[in-house]
Amino acid sequence: MTSLDVLERFEENSCVMRYTTAGQLLNIISPREFVDFSYTVGYQEGLLSCGVSVDWSEKRSEFVRGYNHPCGWFCVPLKDNPSQSILTGYIQTDLRGMIPQSAVDTAMASTLANFYTDLRKALQKE
């Protein structure tokens, strides 16, 4: 993920946000943008966040608009060690565009690995 912007806020826990990704595999896969409705709430001493892509009229020509089917993230502290949590994500992303499936599989795997690595680094700084 290269950027994340809140486009519209509805309540404390819900918003429409746009995030972008960089091109992958020497730009065989163009940079993507996603516009999602997101709802986040406390759940069993952790967090539950769910979302789905929405139609948004503003499109930027330098990105291909991807689509996220209903997805969710659960962050729940470990019972034996509340200072640590388990993060579980369920995503169903359609990158859209004309991309060979093998390129999608490779890019998604490396992008998710980088996401978790970056998240871990960010949390260790706190």
Short mmCIF file of N, CA, C and O in Angstrom, two decimals:
data_model
loop_
_atom_site.label_atom_id
_atom_site.label_comp_id
_atom_site.label_asym_id
_atom_site.label_seq_id
_atom_site.Cartn_x
_atom_site.Cartn_y
_atom_site.Cartn_z
N MET A 1 0.85 -1.17 0.00
CA MET A 1 0.00 0.00 0.00
C MET A 1 0.91 1.24 0.00
O MET A 1 1.83 1.32 0.79
N THR A 2 0.64 2.15 -0.91
CA THR A 2 1.47 3.36 -0.99
C THR A 2 0.79 4.59 -0.41
O THR A 2 1.45 5.55 -0.05
N SER A 3 -0.54 4.59 -0.35
CA SER A 3 -1.24 5.71 0.28
C SER A 3 -2.61 5.27 0.76
O SER A 3 -3.16 4.28 0.27
N LEU A 4 -3.14 6.00 1.73
CA LEU A 4 -4.47 5.76 2.26
C LEU A 4 -5.07 7.10 2.62
O LEU A 4 -4.46 7.87 3.36
N ASP A 5 -6.23 7.40 2.04
CA ASP A 5 -6.91 8.68 2.30
C ASP A 5 -8.36 8.41 2.68
O ASP A 5 -9.03 7.61 2.02
N VAL A 6 -8.84 9.07 3.71
CA VAL A 6 -10.26 9.00 4.06
C VAL A 6 -10.97 10.03 3.18
O VAL A 6 -10.67 11.22 3.23
N LEU A 7 -11.92 9.56 2.36
CA LEU A 7 -12.64 10.43 1.44
C LEU A 7 -13.91 11.00 2.06
O LEU A 7 -14.29 12.13 1.76
N GLU A 8 -14.55 10.20 2.90
CA GLU A 8 -15.78 10.65 3.55
C GLU A 8 -15.96 9.88 4.85
O GLU A 8 -15.78 8.67 4.89
N ARG A 9 -16.30 10.59 5.91
CA ARG A 9 -16.51 9.97 7.22
C ARG A 9 -18.00 10.06 7.55
O ARG A 9 -18.60 11.12 7.41
N PHE A 10 -18.59 8.93 7.96
CA PHE A 10 -20.02 8.90 8.26
C PHE A 10 -20.30 8.95 9.75
O PHE A 10 -21.11 9.70 10.23
N GLU A 11 -19.65 8.10 10.48
CA GLU A 11 -19.76 8.03 11.94
C GLU A 11 -18.36 7.78 12.46
O GLU A 11 -17.41 7.66 11.69
N GLU A 12 -18.27 7.63 13.75
CA GLU A 12 -16.97 7.38 14.35
C GLU A 12 -16.30 6.13 13.77
O GLU A 12 -15.11 6.08 13.59
N ASN A 13 -17.08 5.10 13.45
CA ASN A 13 -16.52 3.81 13.04
C ASN A 13 -16.59 3.52 11.55
O ASN A 13 -16.18 2.45 11.13
N SER A 14 -17.16 4.42 10.75
CA SER A 14 -17.33 4.09 9.33
C SER A 14 -16.89 5.24 8.43
O SER A 14 -17.06 6.41 8.76
N CYS A 15 -16.31 4.85 7.29
CA CYS A 15 -15.83 5.85 6.34
C CYS A 15 -15.67 5.22 4.96
O CYS A 15 -15.72 4.00 4.81
N VAL A 16 -15.47 6.07 3.98
CA VAL A 16 -15.05 5.64 2.65
C VAL A 16 -13.60 6.05 2.52
O VAL A 16 -13.24 7.19 2.82
N MET A 17 -12.76 5.10 2.14
CA MET A 17 -11.34 5.41 2.03
C MET A 17 -10.80 4.93 0.69
O MET A 17 -11.31 3.98 0.10
N ARG A 18 -9.79 5.64 0.23
CA ARG A 18 -9.12 5.25 -1.01
C ARG A 18 -7.69 4.88 -0.64
O ARG A 18 -7.02 5.62 0.08
N TYR A 19 -7.24 3.75 -1.14
CA TYR A 19 -5.84 3.44 -0.98
C TYR A 19 -5.27 2.97 -2.29
O TYR A 19 -5.99 2.51 -3.17
N THR A 20 -3.97 3.14 -2.44
CA THR A 20 -3.30 2.83 -3.69
C THR A 20 -2.18 1.83 -3.44
O THR A 20 -1.69 1.69 -2.32
N THR A 21 -1.82 1.15 -4.52
CA THR A 21 -0.70 0.23 -4.49
C THR A 21 0.26 0.62 -5.62
O THR A 21 -0.15 1.21 -6.62
N ALA A 22 1.50 0.27 -5.45
CA ALA A 22 2.50 0.54 -6.49
C ALA A 22 2.37 -0.50 -7.59
O ALA A 22 1.78 -1.57 -7.39
N GLY A 23 2.95 -0.20 -8.74
CA GLY A 23 3.04 -1.19 -9.80
C GLY A 23 3.86 -2.38 -9.32
O GLY A 23 4.72 -2.24 -8.45
N GLN A 24 3.61 -3.52 -9.89
CA GLN A 24 4.30 -4.75 -9.48
C GLN A 24 4.94 -5.42 -10.69
O GLN A 24 4.50 -5.23 -11.83
N LEU A 25 5.94 -6.24 -10.44
CA LEU A 25 6.61 -7.03 -11.48
C LEU A 25 7.05 -6.14 -12.65
O LEU A 25 6.65 -6.32 -13.79
N LEU A 26 7.87 -5.15 -12.31
CA LEU A 26 8.39 -4.20 -13.30
C LEU A 26 7.26 -3.51 -14.05
O LEU A 26 7.32 -3.28 -15.25
N ASN A 27 6.19 -3.20 -13.31
CA ASN A 27 5.00 -2.52 -13.83
C ASN A 27 4.22 -3.33 -14.87
O ASN A 27 3.45 -2.77 -15.63
N ILE A 28 4.42 -4.66 -14.88
CA ILE A 28 3.53 -5.52 -15.68
C ILE A 28 2.13 -5.36 -15.11
O ILE A 28 1.14 -5.34 -15.84
N ILE A 29 2.06 -5.24 -13.79
CA ILE A 29 0.80 -4.94 -13.12
C ILE A 29 0.85 -3.47 -12.75
O ILE A 29 1.68 -3.04 -11.95
N SER A 30 -0.02 -2.68 -13.36
CA SER A 30 -0.05 -1.23 -13.14
C SER A 30 -0.45 -0.90 -11.71
O SER A 30 -1.08 -1.71 -11.04
N PRO A 31 -0.12 0.31 -11.25
CA PRO A 31 -0.58 0.74 -9.93
C PRO A 31 -2.11 0.67 -9.86
O PRO A 31 -2.80 0.94 -10.83
N ARG A 32 -2.62 0.30 -8.69
CA ARG A 32 -4.06 0.16 -8.49
C ARG A 32 -4.53 1.12 -7.43
O ARG A 32 -3.79 1.52 -6.53
N GLU A 33 -5.82 1.50 -7.53
CA GLU A 33 -6.47 2.22 -6.45
C GLU A 33 -7.76 1.47 -6.12
O GLU A 33 -8.38 0.86 -6.98
N PHE A 34 -8.10 1.51 -4.86
CA PHE A 34 -9.32 0.87 -4.36
C PHE A 34 -10.07 1.92 -3.56
O PHE A 34 -9.46 2.68 -2.81
N VAL A 35 -11.38 1.95 -3.69
CA VAL A 35 -12.22 2.83 -2.88
C VAL A 35 -13.21 1.93 -2.15
O VAL A 35 -14.04 1.27 -2.77
N ASP A 36 -13.07 1.88 -0.82
CA ASP A 36 -13.84 0.95 0.00
C ASP A 36 -14.63 1.66 1.09
O ASP A 36 -14.14 2.65 1.66
N PHE A 37 -15.80 1.13 1.38
CA PHE A 37 -16.51 1.49 2.59
C PHE A 37 -15.91 0.61 3.68
O PHE A 37 -15.73 -0.60 3.50
N SER A 38 -15.56 1.19 4.81
CA SER A 38 -14.93 0.45 5.90
C SER A 38 -15.66 0.71 7.20
O SER A 38 -16.04 1.85 7.50
N TYR A 39 -15.85 -0.35 7.96
CA TYR A 39 -16.48 -0.24 9.28
C TYR A 39 -15.59 -0.98 10.27
O TYR A 39 -15.26 -2.16 10.07
N THR A 40 -15.18 -0.31 11.33
CA THR A 40 -14.29 -0.89 12.33
C THR A 40 -14.91 -0.72 13.71
O THR A 40 -15.40 0.36 14.05
N VAL A 41 -14.87 -1.79 14.50
CA VAL A 41 -15.47 -1.76 15.82
C VAL A 41 -14.66 -2.65 16.77
O VAL A 41 -14.00 -3.59 16.32
N GLY A 42 -14.71 -2.33 18.06
CA GLY A 42 -14.09 -3.19 19.05
C GLY A 42 -14.80 -4.53 19.10
O GLY A 42 -16.02 -4.62 18.97
N TYR A 43 -14.03 -5.61 19.26
CA TYR A 43 -14.60 -6.96 19.27
C TYR A 43 -13.75 -7.83 20.17
O TYR A 43 -12.55 -7.99 19.94
N GLN A 44 -14.34 -8.39 21.20
CA GLN A 44 -13.65 -9.27 22.16
C GLN A 44 -12.27 -8.74 22.54
O GLN A 44 -11.26 -9.39 22.39
N GLU A 45 -12.22 -7.51 23.02
CA GLU A 45 -11.00 -6.84 23.45
C GLU A 45 -10.03 -6.58 22.31
O GLU A 45 -8.89 -6.18 22.53
N GLY A 46 -10.45 -6.81 21.07
CA GLY A 46 -9.62 -6.54 19.91
C GLY A 46 -10.39 -5.67 18.93
O GLY A 46 -11.22 -4.85 19.34
N LEU A 47 -10.13 -5.84 17.66
CA LEU A 47 -10.79 -5.06 16.62
C LEU A 47 -11.33 -5.96 15.51
O LEU A 47 -10.72 -6.97 15.18
N LEU A 48 -12.44 -5.56 14.96
CA LEU A 48 -13.00 -6.18 13.77
C LEU A 48 -13.19 -5.07 12.75
O LEU A 48 -13.80 -4.04 13.05
N SER A 49 -12.65 -5.25 11.57
CA SER A 49 -12.81 -4.27 10.51
C SER A 49 -13.30 -4.99 9.27
O SER A 49 -12.73 -6.02 8.87
N CYS A 50 -14.36 -4.49 8.68
CA CYS A 50 -14.87 -5.11 7.45
C CYS A 50 -15.05 -4.02 6.41
O CYS A 50 -15.17 -2.85 6.72
N GLY A 51 -15.05 -4.44 5.16
CA GLY A 51 -15.18 -3.47 4.09
C GLY A 51 -15.60 -4.10 2.79
O GLY A 51 -15.61 -5.32 2.64
N VAL A 52 -15.93 -3.23 1.84
CA VAL A 52 -16.28 -3.65 0.49
C VAL A 52 -16.09 -2.44 -0.42
O VAL A 52 -16.28 -1.30 0.00
N SER A 53 -15.65 -2.68 -1.65
CA SER A 53 -15.47 -1.58 -2.59
C SER A 53 -16.81 -0.96 -2.95
O SER A 53 -17.84 -1.64 -2.97
N VAL A 54 -16.78 0.34 -3.21
CA VAL A 54 -17.98 1.08 -3.60
C VAL A 54 -17.69 1.86 -4.88
O VAL A 54 -16.53 2.13 -5.21
N ASP A 55 -18.76 2.20 -5.59
CA ASP A 55 -18.59 3.06 -6.77
C ASP A 55 -18.23 4.46 -6.28
O ASP A 55 -18.84 4.98 -5.36
N TRP A 56 -17.24 5.05 -6.89
CA TRP A 56 -16.81 6.40 -6.55
C TRP A 56 -16.49 7.08 -7.86
O TRP A 56 -15.65 6.60 -8.63
N SER A 57 -17.13 8.19 -8.10
CA SER A 57 -17.04 8.81 -9.43
C SER A 57 -15.64 9.34 -9.75
O SER A 57 -15.21 9.31 -10.89
N GLU A 58 -14.94 9.83 -8.76
CA GLU A 58 -13.61 10.38 -9.02
C GLU A 58 -12.62 9.24 -9.29
O GLU A 58 -12.40 8.38 -8.43
N LYS A 59 -12.05 9.21 -10.48
CA LYS A 59 -11.03 8.21 -10.83
C LYS A 59 -9.78 8.94 -11.28
O LYS A 59 -9.85 9.98 -11.93
N ARG A 60 -8.65 8.39 -10.93
CA ARG A 60 -7.38 8.98 -11.33
C ARG A 60 -6.77 8.14 -12.46
O ARG A 60 -6.66 6.92 -12.33
N SER A 61 -6.39 8.80 -13.53
CA SER A 61 -5.96 8.10 -14.75
C SER A 61 -4.68 7.28 -14.57
O SER A 61 -4.44 6.35 -15.33
N GLU A 62 -3.87 7.60 -13.58
CA GLU A 62 -2.61 6.87 -13.40
C GLU A 62 -2.79 5.53 -12.68
O GLU A 62 -1.83 4.78 -12.50
N PHE A 63 -4.03 5.23 -12.27
CA PHE A 63 -4.31 3.98 -11.56
C PHE A 63 -5.40 3.19 -12.28
O PHE A 63 -6.29 3.77 -12.90
N VAL A 64 -5.34 1.88 -12.16
CA VAL A 64 -6.44 1.01 -12.55
C VAL A 64 -7.29 0.81 -11.31
O VAL A 64 -6.75 0.56 -10.22
N ARG A 65 -8.60 0.95 -11.41
CA ARG A 65 -9.48 0.79 -10.25
C ARG A 65 -9.71 -0.69 -9.98
O ARG A 65 -10.30 -1.41 -10.77
N GLY A 66 -9.22 -1.16 -8.85
CA GLY A 66 -9.45 -2.52 -8.41
C GLY A 66 -10.75 -2.61 -7.63
O GLY A 66 -11.40 -1.59 -7.36
N TYR A 67 -11.13 -3.81 -7.25
CA TYR A 67 -12.38 -4.02 -6.53
C TYR A 67 -12.17 -5.04 -5.43
O TYR A 67 -11.62 -6.12 -5.67
N ASN A 68 -12.61 -4.70 -4.23
CA ASN A 68 -12.58 -5.64 -3.11
C ASN A 68 -14.00 -6.12 -2.83
O ASN A 68 -14.89 -5.33 -2.54
N HIS A 69 -14.18 -7.43 -2.94
CA HIS A 69 -15.45 -8.03 -2.52
C HIS A 69 -15.48 -7.96 -0.99
O HIS A 69 -14.48 -7.59 -0.37
N PRO A 70 -16.59 -8.29 -0.35
CA PRO A 70 -16.62 -8.20 1.12
C PRO A 70 -15.39 -8.86 1.75
O PRO A 70 -15.00 -9.97 1.38
N CYS A 71 -14.77 -8.13 2.68
CA CYS A 71 -13.56 -8.63 3.32
C CYS A 71 -13.55 -8.20 4.78
O CYS A 71 -14.36 -7.36 5.20
N GLY A 72 -12.66 -8.77 5.54
CA GLY A 72 -12.60 -8.41 6.95
C GLY A 72 -11.24 -8.72 7.57
O GLY A 72 -10.51 -9.57 7.09
N TRP A 73 -10.94 -7.98 8.63
CA TRP A 73 -9.72 -8.17 9.41
C TRP A 73 -10.12 -8.30 10.88
O TRP A 73 -10.93 -7.52 11.36
N PHE A 74 -9.52 -9.27 11.55
CA PHE A 74 -9.77 -9.48 12.97
C PHE A 74 -8.43 -9.37 13.68
O PHE A 74 -7.47 -10.01 13.29
N CYS A 75 -8.39 -8.55 14.71
CA CYS A 75 -7.19 -8.42 15.53
C CYS A 75 -7.61 -8.71 16.97
O CYS A 75 -8.34 -7.92 17.58
N VAL A 76 -7.16 -9.85 17.49
CA VAL A 76 -7.61 -10.30 18.80
C VAL A 76 -6.39 -10.60 19.68
O VAL A 76 -5.50 -11.36 19.27
N PRO A 77 -6.32 -10.00 20.88
CA PRO A 77 -5.19 -10.27 21.77
C PRO A 77 -5.13 -11.75 22.17
O PRO A 77 -6.17 -12.40 22.31
N LEU A 78 -3.92 -12.24 22.37
CA LEU A 78 -3.74 -13.61 22.85
C LEU A 78 -4.15 -13.68 24.32
O LEU A 78 -3.80 -12.80 25.10
N LYS A 79 -4.87 -14.69 24.69
CA LYS A 79 -5.32 -14.82 26.09
C LYS A 79 -4.13 -14.99 27.04
O LYS A 79 -4.14 -14.46 28.13
N ASP A 80 -3.10 -15.74 26.61
CA ASP A 80 -1.94 -15.99 27.46
C ASP A 80 -0.95 -14.83 27.49
O ASP A 80 -0.10 -14.76 28.37
N ASN A 81 -1.06 -13.92 26.49
CA ASN A 81 -0.14 -12.80 26.40
C ASN A 81 -0.86 -11.62 25.75
O ASN A 81 -0.73 -11.39 24.55
N PRO A 82 -1.62 -10.85 26.54
CA PRO A 82 -2.44 -9.76 25.97
C PRO A 82 -1.65 -8.66 25.27
O PRO A 82 -2.22 -7.85 24.56
N SER A 83 -0.32 -8.63 25.43
CA SER A 83 0.46 -7.62 24.73
C SER A 83 0.72 -8.01 23.27
O SER A 83 1.27 -7.23 22.51
N GLN A 84 0.32 -9.23 22.90
CA GLN A 84 0.44 -9.69 21.53
C GLN A 84 -0.94 -10.06 21.00
O GLN A 84 -1.83 -10.44 21.77
N SER A 85 -1.11 -9.94 19.68
CA SER A 85 -2.40 -10.22 19.05
C SER A 85 -2.23 -11.10 17.83
O SER A 85 -1.16 -11.16 17.24
N ILE A 86 -3.32 -11.72 17.47
CA ILE A 86 -3.37 -12.47 16.21
C ILE A 86 -4.17 -11.62 15.22
O ILE A 86 -5.27 -11.17 15.53
N LEU A 87 -3.57 -11.38 14.05
CA LEU A 87 -4.24 -10.64 12.99
C LEU A 87 -4.61 -11.62 11.89
O LEU A 87 -3.75 -12.31 11.35
N THR A 88 -5.89 -11.69 11.61
CA THR A 88 -6.39 -12.57 10.56
C THR A 88 -7.13 -11.74 9.54
O THR A 88 -7.98 -10.92 9.90
N GLY A 89 -6.81 -11.92 8.28
CA GLY A 89 -7.47 -11.16 7.22
C GLY A 89 -8.14 -12.07 6.22
O GLY A 89 -7.60 -13.13 5.87
N TYR A 90 -9.31 -11.67 5.79
CA TYR A 90 -10.05 -12.37 4.73
C TYR A 90 -10.26 -11.36 3.62
O TYR A 90 -10.96 -10.37 3.81
N ILE A 91 -9.60 -11.60 2.49
CA ILE A 91 -9.73 -10.65 1.39
C ILE A 91 -10.12 -11.38 0.11
O ILE A 91 -9.79 -12.55 -0.08
N GLN A 92 -10.85 -10.69 -0.73
CA GLN A 92 -11.26 -11.20 -2.03
C GLN A 92 -11.07 -10.04 -3.02
O GLN A 92 -11.99 -9.28 -3.25
N THR A 93 -9.89 -9.91 -3.54
CA THR A 93 -9.55 -8.76 -4.37
C THR A 93 -9.59 -9.13 -5.85
O THR A 93 -9.04 -10.14 -6.25
N ASP A 94 -10.23 -8.27 -6.63
CA ASP A 94 -10.22 -8.37 -8.07
C ASP A 94 -9.39 -7.19 -8.57
O ASP A 94 -9.83 -6.04 -8.46
N LEU A 95 -8.19 -7.47 -9.06
CA LEU A 95 -7.29 -6.39 -9.49
C LEU A 95 -7.79 -5.71 -10.76
O LEU A 95 -7.39 -4.59 -11.06
N ARG A 96 -8.63 -6.37 -11.50
CA ARG A 96 -9.17 -5.87 -12.77
C ARG A 96 -8.05 -5.57 -13.76
O ARG A 96 -6.89 -5.52 -13.43
N GLY A 97 -8.42 -5.38 -14.97
CA GLY A 97 -7.43 -5.16 -16.02
C GLY A 97 -7.05 -6.49 -16.66
O GLY A 97 -7.54 -7.54 -16.29
N MET A 98 -6.18 -6.41 -17.63
CA MET A 98 -5.75 -7.60 -18.36
C MET A 98 -4.41 -8.07 -17.81
O MET A 98 -3.35 -7.60 -18.21
N ILE A 99 -4.48 -9.02 -16.87
CA ILE A 99 -3.28 -9.49 -16.19
C ILE A 99 -3.30 -11.02 -16.20
O ILE A 99 -4.31 -11.63 -15.84
N PRO A 100 -2.18 -11.67 -16.57
CA PRO A 100 -2.12 -13.13 -16.44
C PRO A 100 -2.28 -13.55 -14.98
O PRO A 100 -1.73 -12.90 -14.08
N GLN A 101 -3.05 -14.60 -14.74
CA GLN A 101 -3.32 -15.04 -13.36
C GLN A 101 -2.04 -15.35 -12.61
O GLN A 101 -1.93 -15.08 -11.42
N SER A 102 -1.03 -15.91 -13.27
CA SER A 102 0.23 -16.22 -12.57
C SER A 102 0.89 -14.95 -12.06
O SER A 102 1.48 -14.94 -10.97
N ALA A 103 0.79 -13.85 -12.81
CA ALA A 103 1.35 -12.57 -12.36
C ALA A 103 0.58 -12.05 -11.15
O ALA A 103 1.16 -11.53 -10.20
N VAL A 104 -0.75 -12.19 -11.18
CA VAL A 104 -1.58 -11.78 -10.04
C VAL A 104 -1.19 -12.55 -8.79
O VAL A 104 -0.99 -11.98 -7.73
N ASP A 105 -1.08 -13.87 -8.92
CA ASP A 105 -0.74 -14.71 -7.77
C ASP A 105 0.61 -14.32 -7.17
O ASP A 105 0.75 -14.20 -5.96
N THR A 106 1.59 -14.08 -8.02
CA THR A 106 2.93 -13.69 -7.55
C THR A 106 2.89 -12.33 -6.86
O THR A 106 3.43 -12.15 -5.77
N ALA A 107 2.23 -11.36 -7.50
CA ALA A 107 2.18 -10.00 -6.94
C ALA A 107 1.40 -9.98 -5.63
O ALA A 107 1.82 -9.31 -4.68
N MET A 108 0.27 -10.68 -5.56
CA MET A 108 -0.53 -10.68 -4.33
C MET A 108 0.25 -11.30 -3.18
O MET A 108 0.22 -10.79 -2.06
N ALA A 109 0.96 -12.38 -3.45
CA ALA A 109 1.73 -13.03 -2.38
C ALA A 109 2.81 -12.10 -1.84
O ALA A 109 2.95 -11.94 -0.62
N SER A 110 3.55 -11.45 -2.72
CA SER A 110 4.62 -10.57 -2.24
C SER A 110 4.05 -9.32 -1.58
O SER A 110 4.60 -8.82 -0.60
N THR A 111 2.93 -8.79 -2.11
CA THR A 111 2.31 -7.60 -1.52
C THR A 111 1.81 -7.89 -0.11
O THR A 111 2.01 -7.09 0.80
N LEU A 112 1.17 -9.04 0.09
CA LEU A 112 0.69 -9.39 1.43
C LEU A 112 1.84 -9.62 2.39
O LEU A 112 1.78 -9.21 3.55
N ALA A 113 2.88 -10.27 1.92
CA ALA A 113 4.05 -10.48 2.78
C ALA A 113 4.65 -9.14 3.20
O ALA A 113 4.98 -8.94 4.37
N ASN A 114 4.77 -8.21 2.26
CA ASN A 114 5.28 -6.88 2.59
C ASN A 114 4.37 -6.13 3.55
O ASN A 114 4.83 -5.43 4.44
N PHE A 115 3.04 -6.28 3.36
CA PHE A 115 2.08 -5.62 4.25
C PHE A 115 2.30 -6.08 5.70
O PHE A 115 2.40 -5.26 6.61
N TYR A 116 2.40 -7.38 5.91
CA TYR A 116 2.57 -7.89 7.27
C TYR A 116 3.94 -7.50 7.85
O TYR A 116 4.05 -7.18 9.03
N THR A 117 4.97 -7.51 7.02
CA THR A 117 6.30 -7.09 7.49
C THR A 117 6.30 -5.63 7.89
O THR A 117 6.81 -5.26 8.95
N ASP A 118 5.71 -4.77 7.04
CA ASP A 118 5.63 -3.34 7.35
C ASP A 118 4.78 -3.08 8.59
O ASP A 118 5.12 -2.23 9.41
N LEU A 119 3.68 -3.81 8.73
CA LEU A 119 2.81 -3.66 9.90
C LEU A 119 3.57 -4.04 11.17
O LEU A 119 3.52 -3.33 12.17
N ARG A 120 4.30 -5.12 11.11
CA ARG A 120 5.07 -5.56 12.28
C ARG A 120 6.10 -4.51 12.69
O ARG A 120 6.25 -4.18 13.85
N LYS A 121 6.81 -3.94 11.69
CA LYS A 121 7.80 -2.90 11.97
C LYS A 121 7.15 -1.68 12.60
O LYS A 121 7.67 -1.11 13.54
N ALA A 122 6.00 -1.29 12.06
CA ALA A 122 5.30 -0.11 12.58
C ALA A 122 4.86 -0.32 14.01
O ALA A 122 4.97 0.57 14.85
N LEU A 123 4.37 -1.51 14.31
CA LEU A 123 3.90 -1.79 15.67
C LEU A 123 5.05 -1.90 16.66
O LEU A 123 4.90 -1.57 17.83
N GLN A 124 6.20 -2.36 16.21
CA GLN A 124 7.35 -2.48 17.11
C GLN A 124 7.90 -1.10 17.49
O GLN A 124 8.53 -0.96 18.53
N LYS A 125 7.66 -0.09 16.66
CA LYS A 125 8.13 1.26 16.96
C LYS A 125 7.32 1.90 18.08
O LYS A 125 7.79 2.83 18.73
N GLU A 126 6.10 1.43 18.29
CA GLU A 126 5.23 2.05 19.31
C GLU A 126 5.63 1.68 20.70
O GLU A 126 6.16 0.80 21.10
#
